[in-house]
Amino acid sequence: MSANLVIVESPAKAKTIQKFLGKSYKVVASNGHVRDLPKSTMGIDVDNDFEPKYITIRGKGDILAQLRKEVKKADKVYLATDPDREGEAISWHLYHALKLENKKCSRITFNEITKDAVKKSIKNSRDIDMNLVDAQQARRVLDRIVGYKISPILWSKIKRGLSAGRVQSVALRIICDREQEIDEFISQEYWSLSADILVPGAKKPLEAHFTGDKNGKVELHSQKEVEELVNKLKNEKFEVLSVKNGERRKKPPLPFTTSTLQQEASKRLNMSTQKTMRLAQELYEGVNLKGKGSIGLITYLRTDSTRISEEADANCREYIGQQYGEEFVGDKKSVKTTKTGKIQDAHEAIRPTDSSLSPAMIKEQLPRDLFRLYQLIWTRFVASRMAEAVYETTSVKIEAGEYHFNVAASRVKFDGFMTVYSYDTEKSTMNAAMKKITKDTEITLSELKPQQHFTQPPAHFTEASLVKTLEELGIGRPSTYAPTITTLLARRYIVKENKNLYITELGEAVNDLMEDGFPTIVDVNFTANMESLLDSVEEGKVKWKTVVENFYPDMIQAVEKAEKELEEVKIADEVSEEVCEECGRNMVIKYGPHGKFLACPGFPDCRNTKPYYEKIGVSCPKCGKDIVLKKTKKGRKYYGCINNPECDFMSWQKPSAVRCKECGGYMVEKGKKLVCADKECGYVTDKEEEK
């Protein structure tokens, strides 16, 4: 009989830990949460101090029955769920669901699933940390109140089973705001000028870049300015003003946090945040390796700390010295951790559990994606303990009359950490001409090369850049980034095309309603402040019910106001001019999961539906027929000719009926401005003036 029972969340984790503990322990899995708030009602007694009403999750009855049998047989129970708020809450729910009050019961946590870490955690077992549990309860209750109070309003207004969320709605607003910035962005023309300089003895010329005059930087805004400058420079003598040789050092990267891992996996491996977390969970819980059985390959994956334990740091440095040489071992003093806002420093950064287990050693035993993610984590961590990379630099200043040009080049002198982690490394730009040039070198101008450019709008969010923004703004925590993005995509509020995230018509409608009816909920500062309050609950400084009590009245007031205003609005299907070809009725405009569509009002007798194309009152500049609002297959909005495929006109920006006064072409709307669609023309005017 096993005298000790250890309860973890997942079977994979149970299998790995069982191997370390031997026959006197039995390790079983709860398969995640066993209790939660009910789905059919809000499940919070607002009149009784916001007491949550927890019930057994459907389908978990059999698991709990089996766990109760195991509890009866055991002398002592260890709750070994994940080392964070969510894990602490699962342990607390298990404690109550299994009635462990009269049983010897302890909570154990470990940052990595290794033999030493697990055995050490049993020696240092503790009571359940109610501050962590209460922080999770506060988040769960706040999210439930927002979801259950606002979602019905969205449903009645937009007529679909939509949902709102405390973090989800703010993330949606951030994406909408970026889309608006992009839509309103007006491109500005600017020019650059480079000069090909001939250096005696060098086959290839040097490319020098115009920087300004003796008074400083000079910006070139038009072709006319550039042509005037070129005419002046043709008559000037080009001379070397100075040559500076130096050295530049590049610091190794910090080890991964949850956020930076998601960002890098998205950029380098093209993995979604959801996939990254799923694979990291597998690496943490345990992977079967020949001769070793199931072992956890990385430390806990939900962390915002870059701290590393002394032992792991020492082991990694020893490995680097043996594999690459002592000169590649980094200086301990130069390794700093970043602290921005609240850092959950109980956890280490994400690192391999054993630095000596290189990716090459286990490549054949891991599925491709699991290997790629492990390789990314391993190389990043090992690089973080390595020496700086050193670059040899040369900067040449060239004078042509009163004007200045500059050439900068560099080459790697010592690879340092880049031996292992070579992402984003600079290419060597040091050519023969740069090596030959001195202050006394006589140089000659070969060619002046002006180039036209246009300023670019802000980039569309990707999953990586959205995670970075959410983290910088203090919205959500390591455990919430991936679920938030996944929910927005699943609800079709946003779509993903070529890594970029775009707002859909549905997402726009939901965001507009949220901004009008619930400005506080979608306020970035309010949400960030709420995260800080949850951190204060975790630290034991604030009672969790106090946070909910303060939030609830304003929330209810906003809901009641929205409900009242909705009662005054008659919500009916909008009748279109389109006639149903099957029964002759005028079709109505309805909302579907992908936005608006046309449906016959004779349903269920007539089930005819077809796409809805909203006319914008503008004629196609190519064929003269109507321009309509369309959507890509994934739901991204654009404007196209109703006569497609005969006419291929399309525009991401909304075309205007006003024609360009400069070139006669069509114009597009950019916020309060109208801009000529032809970049070369660049004519801009105010919308109001044209009216």
XYZ file of C-alpha atoms in Angstrom:
691
model
C 0.000 0.000 0.000
C 1.226 3.498 -0.872
C 1.365 5.510 2.338
C 1.612 8.815 0.436
C -0.678 10.149 -2.279
C 0.509 12.918 -4.628
C -2.143 14.690 -6.731
C -1.058 16.610 -9.857
C -3.055 18.048 -12.790
C -2.016 15.938 -15.763
C -1.314 12.236 -16.411
C 1.978 13.164 -18.154
C 3.149 15.024 -15.053
C 2.013 12.095 -12.845
C 4.026 9.634 -14.920
C 7.205 11.742 -14.683
C 6.924 12.325 -10.914
C 6.022 8.691 -10.106
C 9.396 7.635 -11.505
C 11.213 9.865 -8.963
C 9.297 8.921 -5.804
C 9.228 5.140 -5.680
C 6.712 2.614 -4.314
C 5.815 4.403 -1.080
C 4.164 7.146 -3.159
C 1.283 6.957 -5.608
C 0.964 9.849 -8.071
C -2.470 10.495 -9.629
C -3.933 13.241 -11.848
C -7.012 15.455 -11.360
C -6.985 16.465 -15.064
C -7.080 20.164 -14.245
C -9.859 21.947 -12.343
C -12.487 19.797 -10.621
C -14.784 22.625 -9.437
C -15.876 25.874 -11.065
C -18.735 28.363 -11.211
C -21.862 26.956 -12.922
C -22.365 27.650 -16.651
C -26.153 28.158 -16.449
C -26.075 31.041 -13.936
C -23.586 33.701 -12.843
C -22.877 31.631 -9.701
C -22.004 34.605 -7.467
C -24.247 35.599 -4.540
C -23.987 39.392 -4.811
C -26.269 39.853 -1.766
C -24.148 37.581 0.404
C -20.700 39.195 0.258
C -20.130 38.012 -3.359
C -19.791 34.415 -2.236
C -19.008 32.132 -5.226
C -21.146 29.007 -5.657
C -18.740 26.316 -6.830
C -20.001 23.057 -8.334
C -18.287 19.923 -9.622
C -17.429 20.374 -13.302
C -19.502 18.135 -15.554
C -17.582 14.955 -16.351
C -15.293 15.247 -13.304
C -17.520 13.192 -10.966
C -15.833 9.889 -11.836
C -12.352 11.402 -11.415
C -13.297 12.768 -7.972
C -14.793 9.396 -6.953
C -11.526 7.658 -7.919
C -9.465 10.295 -6.091
C -11.602 9.834 -2.930
C -10.833 6.096 -2.994
C -7.113 6.836 -3.233
C -7.351 9.411 -0.406
C -8.943 6.812 1.918
C -6.041 4.420 1.341
C -3.321 7.059 1.961
C -1.780 8.224 5.245
C -0.762 11.589 3.808
C -1.845 13.614 0.769
C 0.392 16.008 -1.155
C -1.246 18.533 -3.500
C 1.315 19.093 -6.261
C -0.482 21.300 -8.791
C 1.317 24.031 -10.771
C 3.256 26.735 -8.855
C 1.022 29.739 -9.634
C -2.382 31.264 -8.750
C -4.275 28.822 -10.935
C -2.393 25.828 -9.525
C -2.932 27.019 -5.949
C -6.663 27.385 -6.633
C -6.857 23.839 -8.078
C -5.215 22.525 -4.890
C -7.702 24.466 -2.745
C -10.662 23.100 -4.718
C -9.260 19.563 -4.416
C -8.824 20.072 -0.658
C -12.537 20.873 -0.286
C -13.913 18.491 -2.931
C -11.991 15.543 -1.410
C -12.790 16.642 2.184
C -9.141 16.650 3.255
C -9.784 18.689 6.437
C -9.294 15.626 8.664
C -6.413 14.186 6.654
C -2.690 14.895 6.832
C -2.411 17.165 3.808
C 0.333 19.435 2.474
C 0.931 21.615 -0.565
C 4.125 21.114 -2.553
C 5.438 23.101 -5.537
C 8.437 22.771 -7.812
C 9.678 24.997 -10.582
C 11.009 22.029 -12.573
C 10.049 18.374 -12.662
C 13.370 16.793 -11.731
C 14.183 14.234 -9.014
C 15.996 16.776 -6.827
C 13.289 19.442 -7.194
C 10.436 17.034 -6.404
C 12.165 15.477 -3.354
C 13.169 18.916 -2.076
C 9.554 20.120 -2.384
C 8.325 17.237 -0.188
C 10.856 18.207 2.497
C 9.620 21.807 2.271
C 5.874 21.097 2.106
C 3.556 23.850 3.319
C -0.069 24.867 3.777
C -2.176 26.154 0.879
C -1.407 29.847 0.276
C -4.816 31.521 0.545
C -3.471 34.805 -0.825
C -2.706 33.059 -4.126
C -6.096 31.315 -4.074
C -7.916 34.585 -3.381
C -6.094 36.356 -6.228
C -7.354 33.624 -8.573
C -10.873 33.816 -7.091
C -10.934 37.576 -7.582
C -9.896 37.223 -11.257
C -12.447 34.463 -11.850
C -15.314 36.365 -10.187
C -14.501 39.648 -11.966
C -14.311 37.856 -15.322
C -17.610 36.072 -14.617
C -19.409 39.325 -13.695
C -18.189 41.057 -16.866
C -19.036 38.064 -19.064
C -22.478 37.343 -17.629
C -23.645 40.957 -17.345
C -22.378 42.329 -20.669
C -22.672 39.324 -23.014
C -26.527 39.347 -23.034
C -26.417 43.018 -24.072
C -24.074 42.219 -26.950
C -26.377 39.360 -27.887
C -29.496 41.531 -27.987
C -27.776 44.401 -29.789
C -25.846 42.411 -32.405
C -28.170 39.419 -32.370
C -25.671 36.618 -31.930
C -24.370 34.543 -29.024
C -21.330 36.776 -28.573
C -19.294 37.395 -25.436
C -17.367 40.126 -23.659
C -14.383 39.615 -21.364
C -12.472 41.797 -18.936
C -9.075 41.315 -20.646
C -10.407 40.141 -24.014
C -12.405 43.349 -24.619
C -9.379 45.579 -23.874
C -7.191 43.526 -26.219
C -9.867 43.916 -28.909
C -9.899 47.672 -28.378
C -6.090 47.861 -28.681
C -6.288 46.066 -32.053
C -9.165 48.324 -33.197
C -7.234 51.453 -32.206
C -4.223 50.266 -34.221
C -6.449 49.560 -37.260
C -7.846 53.093 -36.980
C -4.302 54.523 -36.812
C -3.408 52.589 -39.970
C -6.602 53.684 -41.771
C -6.002 57.354 -40.902
C -2.277 57.329 -41.668
C -1.250 59.673 -44.472
C 2.038 58.750 -46.115
C 4.691 61.492 -46.420
C 7.303 61.635 -49.156
C 10.997 61.832 -48.256
C 14.273 61.209 -50.074
C 17.674 59.767 -49.295
C 20.929 60.324 -51.129
C 23.930 58.024 -51.317
C 27.244 58.415 -53.087
C 29.423 55.704 -54.623
C 32.987 56.587 -53.632
C 36.029 55.142 -55.410
C 38.973 54.174 -53.177
C 42.374 53.501 -54.823
C 43.198 49.776 -54.863
C 39.627 48.626 -54.109
C 37.502 46.954 -56.778
C 34.132 47.863 -55.270
C 33.142 51.432 -54.416
C 32.078 52.523 -50.932
C 28.461 53.538 -50.475
C 28.372 56.715 -48.380
C 25.099 58.157 -47.051
C 24.240 61.859 -47.006
C 23.786 63.062 -43.402
C 23.547 66.857 -43.663
C 25.746 69.920 -43.649
C 28.179 71.506 -41.182
C 25.262 72.625 -39.011
C 23.870 69.110 -38.579
C 21.246 66.798 -40.053
C 19.406 67.849 -43.222
C 16.162 66.154 -44.274
C 15.194 65.877 -47.934
C 11.453 66.158 -48.546
C 11.079 66.388 -52.330
C 12.631 65.546 -55.660
C 13.277 69.240 -56.282
C 15.378 69.534 -53.077
C 17.386 66.426 -54.012
C 18.032 67.627 -57.575
C 19.293 70.989 -56.288
C 21.606 69.198 -53.846
C 22.906 66.797 -56.524
C 23.724 69.726 -58.844
C 25.748 71.371 -56.057
C 27.580 68.187 -55.120
C 28.652 67.394 -58.701
C 31.038 70.351 -58.566
C 32.430 69.605 -55.081
C 35.590 67.709 -54.196
C 35.014 64.679 -51.952
C 37.569 64.327 -49.136
C 38.000 62.050 -46.119
C 37.286 64.124 -43.015
C 37.959 61.424 -40.417
C 38.361 57.659 -39.968
C 37.468 56.183 -36.586
C 38.262 52.590 -35.696
C 36.619 51.169 -32.608
C 34.988 48.261 -30.888
C 31.366 47.595 -30.056
C 29.999 44.969 -27.708
C 26.668 43.209 -27.980
C 25.193 41.824 -24.774
C 23.775 38.310 -24.639
C 19.961 38.045 -24.454
C 18.133 37.448 -21.184
C 16.579 34.007 -20.671
C 12.929 33.633 -21.676
C 9.868 34.776 -19.782
C 6.437 33.569 -20.937
C 5.959 36.736 -22.969
C 9.366 36.740 -24.677
C 9.100 33.003 -25.436
C 5.739 33.550 -27.141
C 7.155 36.487 -29.111
C 10.278 34.642 -30.306
C 8.421 31.405 -31.098
C 6.002 33.453 -33.202
C 8.781 35.323 -35.045
C 11.291 32.496 -35.482
C 9.160 29.337 -35.577
C 5.877 30.814 -36.849
C 4.020 29.302 -33.869
C 0.809 30.736 -32.445
C 0.822 31.687 -28.745
C -1.574 28.810 -28.074
C 0.665 26.238 -29.779
C 3.777 27.570 -28.023
C 2.142 27.157 -24.609
C 0.830 23.674 -25.420
C 4.274 22.468 -26.522
C 6.009 24.162 -23.574
C 3.556 22.406 -21.237
C 4.618 19.054 -22.752
C 8.303 19.893 -22.312
C 7.666 20.893 -18.673
C 5.516 17.892 -17.712
C 7.758 15.250 -19.197
C 8.937 13.684 -22.442
C 9.995 10.042 -22.887
C 13.708 9.686 -23.655
C 15.548 6.411 -24.265
C 17.308 5.163 -21.160
C 15.894 7.985 -19.027
C 12.144 7.408 -19.115
C 9.848 10.427 -18.782
C 11.738 13.589 -17.807
C 10.775 17.258 -17.638
C 12.985 19.140 -20.099
C 12.214 22.756 -19.120
C 11.244 24.724 -15.997
C 7.760 26.109 -15.345
C 6.416 27.951 -18.382
C 4.320 30.722 -16.791
C 6.690 33.338 -15.425
C 7.594 36.990 -15.874
C 10.963 36.744 -14.108
C 14.400 36.445 -15.730
C 16.010 35.201 -12.487
C 18.047 31.978 -12.613
C 18.957 29.779 -9.627
C 22.595 29.758 -8.515
C 22.849 26.026 -9.166
C 21.458 26.220 -12.737
C 23.705 29.214 -13.458
C 26.830 27.390 -12.236
C 26.001 24.189 -14.140
C 25.437 26.090 -17.383
C 28.692 28.052 -17.064
C 30.585 24.815 -16.444
C 28.983 23.296 -19.576
C 29.921 26.358 -21.678
C 33.532 26.212 -20.472
C 33.823 22.528 -21.383
C 32.084 22.766 -24.772
C 33.238 26.139 -26.105
C 36.187 27.258 -23.960
C 36.540 29.476 -20.878
C 36.667 32.666 -22.972
C 33.022 32.007 -23.946
C 31.796 31.984 -20.334
C 29.988 35.228 -19.565
C 30.874 37.692 -16.826
C 28.516 37.161 -13.875
C 28.398 40.878 -13.075
C 27.075 41.728 -16.538
C 24.014 39.473 -16.164
C 21.096 41.562 -14.986
C 17.427 40.743 -14.639
C 14.733 43.104 -15.803
C 12.057 44.204 -13.407
C 9.066 46.004 -14.844
C 6.095 46.373 -12.543
C 5.074 43.262 -10.660
C 7.459 40.368 -11.203
C 6.440 36.933 -9.954
C 9.978 36.254 -8.768
C 9.086 33.006 -7.018
C 9.600 31.428 -10.449
C 12.763 31.332 -12.453
C 12.986 32.237 -16.108
C 12.131 29.470 -18.594
C 15.257 27.344 -19.005
C 16.270 23.727 -19.686
C 16.327 21.559 -16.539
C 19.721 20.222 -17.640
C 22.024 22.449 -19.717
C 24.155 19.487 -20.738
C 21.174 17.898 -22.528
C 21.789 19.675 -25.837
C 19.134 19.684 -28.588
C 21.415 17.602 -30.832
C 21.451 14.790 -28.237
C 17.659 14.361 -28.248
C 16.699 15.519 -31.743
C 15.798 12.034 -32.989
C 13.538 11.370 -29.992
C 11.320 14.453 -30.171
C 8.586 15.374 -32.678
C 9.727 18.224 -34.966
C 7.865 21.111 -33.298
C 8.674 19.951 -29.776
C 12.350 19.780 -30.753
C 12.295 23.245 -32.348
C 10.809 24.830 -29.235
C 13.238 23.025 -26.919
C 16.123 24.128 -29.147
C 14.928 27.749 -28.957
C 14.708 27.638 -25.134
C 18.037 25.814 -24.746
C 20.005 28.097 -27.071
C 18.529 31.239 -25.504
C 19.387 30.118 -21.968
C 22.916 28.929 -22.784
C 23.528 32.169 -24.729
C 22.371 34.217 -21.701
C 25.295 32.761 -19.672
C 27.894 33.365 -22.412
C 30.285 36.219 -23.144
C 29.383 39.321 -25.127
C 29.926 39.391 -28.883
C 32.605 41.872 -29.970
C 32.470 43.848 -33.219
C 35.313 45.720 -34.881
C 33.864 49.003 -36.192
C 35.010 51.642 -38.668
C 33.277 54.965 -39.256
C 34.339 57.239 -42.108
C 33.167 60.851 -42.413
C 33.405 62.389 -45.871
C 33.211 66.063 -46.715
C 31.991 67.527 -50.000
C 32.091 71.295 -49.718
C 29.698 72.204 -46.881
C 27.984 68.791 -46.996
C 28.746 65.587 -45.083
C 28.445 61.879 -45.908
C 29.037 58.923 -43.648
C 30.054 55.278 -44.074
C 29.838 52.841 -41.155
C 30.961 49.225 -41.274
C 31.501 46.444 -38.788
C 32.638 42.853 -38.591
C 32.521 40.234 -35.859
C 35.783 40.053 -33.940
C 34.584 37.546 -31.301
C 31.346 35.571 -31.659
C 30.683 35.102 -27.951
C 27.051 34.128 -27.333
C 26.308 34.282 -31.069
C 28.097 30.948 -31.453
C 24.924 29.453 -29.982
C 22.138 31.997 -30.453
C 22.531 33.565 -33.877
C 19.103 35.104 -34.454
C 19.074 38.755 -35.545
C 22.844 38.855 -36.006
C 24.291 41.569 -38.190
C 26.104 40.683 -41.375
C 29.667 41.826 -41.754
C 29.782 45.056 -43.769
C 33.550 45.497 -43.694
C 34.822 45.328 -47.282
C 38.262 45.873 -48.830
C 37.641 49.580 -49.455
C 36.894 50.176 -45.755
C 40.073 48.405 -44.709
C 42.215 50.466 -47.120
C 40.793 53.917 -46.388
C 42.713 56.398 -44.188
C 42.501 60.115 -43.441
C 44.984 60.795 -46.291
C 43.325 58.586 -48.931
C 42.407 60.492 -52.070
C 38.870 59.520 -52.989
C 36.711 60.357 -56.000
C 32.967 60.473 -56.571
C 31.687 57.781 -58.918
C 27.917 58.334 -58.786
C 25.206 60.100 -56.772
C 22.088 57.967 -56.181
C 18.923 59.712 -54.968
C 16.064 57.476 -53.792
C 12.426 58.282 -53.099
C 10.715 56.873 -49.987
C 7.341 57.167 -48.285
C 6.691 56.989 -44.553
C 4.974 53.756 -43.557
C 1.887 53.375 -41.353
C 2.159 51.578 -37.997
C 2.453 47.827 -38.488
C -0.580 45.594 -38.005
C -0.417 43.640 -34.787
C 0.933 40.110 -34.909
C 0.429 37.672 -32.032
C 4.003 38.451 -30.951
C 3.626 42.241 -30.979
C 0.191 42.067 -29.293
C 1.635 39.979 -26.442
C 4.471 42.511 -26.094
C 1.992 45.420 -25.988
C -0.284 43.699 -23.447
C 2.735 43.042 -21.229
C 4.040 46.628 -21.542
C 0.606 48.039 -20.670
C 0.253 45.700 -17.686
C -2.826 43.959 -19.092
C -3.146 40.291 -18.214
C -0.413 38.042 -16.860
C 1.732 35.241 -18.357
C -1.134 32.758 -18.102
C -3.663 34.993 -19.917
C -1.919 36.109 -23.143
C -2.484 32.943 -25.183
C -6.132 32.306 -24.060
C -7.040 35.951 -24.761
C -5.756 35.845 -28.361
C -7.248 32.374 -28.914
C -10.688 33.604 -27.752
C -10.599 36.668 -30.034
C -9.761 34.434 -33.019
C -12.356 31.791 -32.063
C -15.097 34.438 -31.733
C -14.030 35.787 -35.149
C -13.597 39.289 -33.732
C -10.169 39.221 -35.365
C -8.617 37.139 -38.150
C -5.021 36.145 -38.821
C -3.527 36.500 -42.311
C 0.218 36.054 -42.931
C 0.933 36.491 -39.199
C -0.949 39.828 -39.113
C -4.108 40.284 -37.015
C -7.010 42.174 -38.614
C -10.296 43.310 -37.118
C -13.469 41.836 -38.628
C -16.800 43.561 -39.165
C -18.108 41.604 -36.183
C -15.156 42.640 -33.997
C -15.678 46.268 -34.988
C -19.371 46.111 -34.037
C -18.577 44.534 -30.648
C -15.816 47.080 -29.935
C -18.064 50.033 -30.879
C -20.757 48.812 -28.481
C -18.220 48.234 -25.690
C -16.697 51.705 -26.135
C -20.140 53.352 -26.110
C -21.745 51.343 -23.300
C -18.812 50.231 -21.144
C -15.921 52.664 -21.574
C -14.395 51.685 -18.204
C -14.198 47.990 -19.097
C -12.234 48.727 -22.289
C -10.078 51.391 -20.655
C -6.423 50.323 -20.711
C -5.480 52.111 -17.467
C -8.491 50.732 -15.586
C -7.640 47.162 -16.623
C -3.942 47.587 -15.776
C -4.919 48.989 -12.366
C -7.169 45.968 -11.810
C -4.186 43.681 -12.498
C -2.193 45.594 -9.847
C -5.038 45.099 -7.358
C -5.012 41.348 -8.066
C -1.259 41.368 -7.391
C -1.972 43.157 -4.083
C -4.439 40.386 -3.192
C -1.691 37.844 -3.913
C 0.637 39.744 -1.592
C -1.984 39.755 1.167
C -2.342 43.554 1.132
C -5.963 43.689 -0.096
C -8.966 41.400 0.546
C -10.286 39.883 -2.672
C -13.938 40.629 -1.915
C -13.042 44.308 -1.382
C -11.794 44.443 -4.986
C -15.063 42.914 -6.242
C -17.226 45.132 -3.984
C -15.591 48.273 -5.385
C -15.912 47.098 -8.978
C -19.500 45.802 -8.925
C -21.641 48.991 -8.386
C -20.131 50.911 -11.330
C -20.410 47.802 -13.489
C -24.123 47.353 -12.674
C -24.801 51.046 -13.249
C -23.268 50.808 -16.737
C -25.260 47.630 -17.496
C -28.564 49.199 -16.378
C -27.869 52.301 -18.467
C -27.063 50.176 -21.532
C -30.191 48.033 -21.016
C -32.373 51.140 -20.684
C -30.961 52.697 -23.839
C -31.416 49.443 -25.711
C -35.094 49.328 -24.720
C -35.547 52.641 -26.523
C -34.029 51.233 -29.707
C -36.277 49.039 -31.798
C -34.107 46.122 -32.835
C -35.533 44.649 -36.011
C -34.092 43.021 -39.110
C -33.128 45.649 -41.683
C -35.026 45.089 -44.926
C -32.873 45.240 -48.064
C -33.680 46.005 -51.705
C -32.631 42.466 -52.672
C -35.548 40.236 -53.669
C -35.461 36.516 -52.825
C -35.348 34.715 -56.167
C -37.025 31.671 -54.618
C -40.150 33.217 -53.052
C -40.219 36.906 -54.048
C -39.953 38.437 -50.550
C -37.566 41.314 -49.793
C -34.542 39.789 -48.067
C -33.381 41.022 -44.638
C -29.869 41.765 -43.330
C -28.767 39.481 -40.496
C -25.570 38.966 -38.476
C -23.769 35.650 -38.749
C -20.514 34.435 -37.216
C -18.657 35.979 -40.184
C -20.583 39.288 -40.244
C -23.658 40.399 -42.189
C -25.539 38.239 -44.703
C -28.879 38.295 -46.523
C -31.605 35.881 -45.450
C -35.173 35.322 -46.586
C -37.697 36.433 -43.897
C -39.836 33.430 -44.905
C -37.640 31.068 -42.824
C -38.209 28.137 -42.184
C -40.415 27.771 -45.317
C -37.752 29.493 -47.427
C -34.135 28.988 -46.383
C -32.473 31.078 -49.094
C -29.387 33.062 -47.995
C -26.668 34.915 -49.881
C -23.760 37.273 -49.236
C -24.615 40.852 -48.294
C -22.713 43.525 -50.154
C -23.107 46.938 -48.562
C -23.040 49.706 -51.193
C -21.038 52.772 -50.154
C -22.533 55.196 -52.698
C -19.380 55.406 -54.813
C -18.928 54.343 -58.447
C -16.090 52.067 -59.475
C -13.257 54.136 -61.038
C -12.629 51.293 -63.508
C -16.095 50.350 -64.789
C -18.587 52.766 -63.196
C -20.616 50.143 -61.303
C -21.175 50.179 -57.517
C -18.338 49.745 -55.050
C -19.352 47.504 -52.147
C -17.892 46.495 -48.801
C -16.520 42.953 -49.072
C -14.580 40.520 -46.913
C -11.721 38.133 -47.566
C -12.282 34.423 -46.901
C -11.053 34.932 -43.348
C -13.213 38.021 -42.724
C -10.901 41.011 -43.331
C -12.740 44.037 -44.789
C -11.960 45.597 -48.166
C -13.753 47.533 -50.921
C -14.356 45.994 -54.323
C -16.467 46.333 -57.460
C -19.843 44.590 -57.397
C -19.065 43.535 -60.967
C -16.273 41.192 -59.845
C -14.819 38.995 -61.402
C -15.392 41.002 -64.630
C -13.919 44.058 -62.857
C -10.924 43.523 -60.534
C -10.965 46.882 -58.691
C -10.197 46.615 -54.958
C -8.989 48.925 -52.183
C -8.209 48.329 -48.497
C -9.166 51.981 -47.840
C -12.705 53.294 -48.358
C -12.906 55.065 -51.764
C -14.540 58.508 -51.976
C -16.859 59.915 -54.626
C -14.608 63.022 -54.733
C -12.011 62.958 -57.518
C -8.448 64.204 -57.089
C -8.034 67.831 -58.189
C -4.394 67.242 -59.129
C -4.528 64.090 -61.281
C -8.234 63.248 -61.631
C -7.793 59.821 -59.987
C -9.946 58.392 -57.217
C -9.380 59.358 -53.567
C -9.646 57.330 -50.360
C -10.758 58.261 -46.856
C -8.111 58.554 -44.147
C -9.875 59.698 -40.972
C -10.880 63.339 -41.532
C -8.783 63.595 -44.708
C -9.143 62.523 -48.337
C -5.933 61.274 -49.974
C -5.221 60.532 -53.622
C -4.845 56.773 -54.118
C -1.866 57.417 -56.401
C 1.176 57.736 -54.094
C 3.106 59.625 -56.765
C 0.424 62.329 -56.780
C 0.083 62.595 -52.988
C -2.762 65.180 -53.024
C -4.470 65.579 -49.615
C -7.576 67.577 -48.666
C -10.063 67.835 -45.777
C -13.279 65.827 -46.004
C -15.345 68.712 -44.689
C -14.007 71.159 -47.310
C -15.025 68.804 -50.129
C -18.558 68.503 -48.771
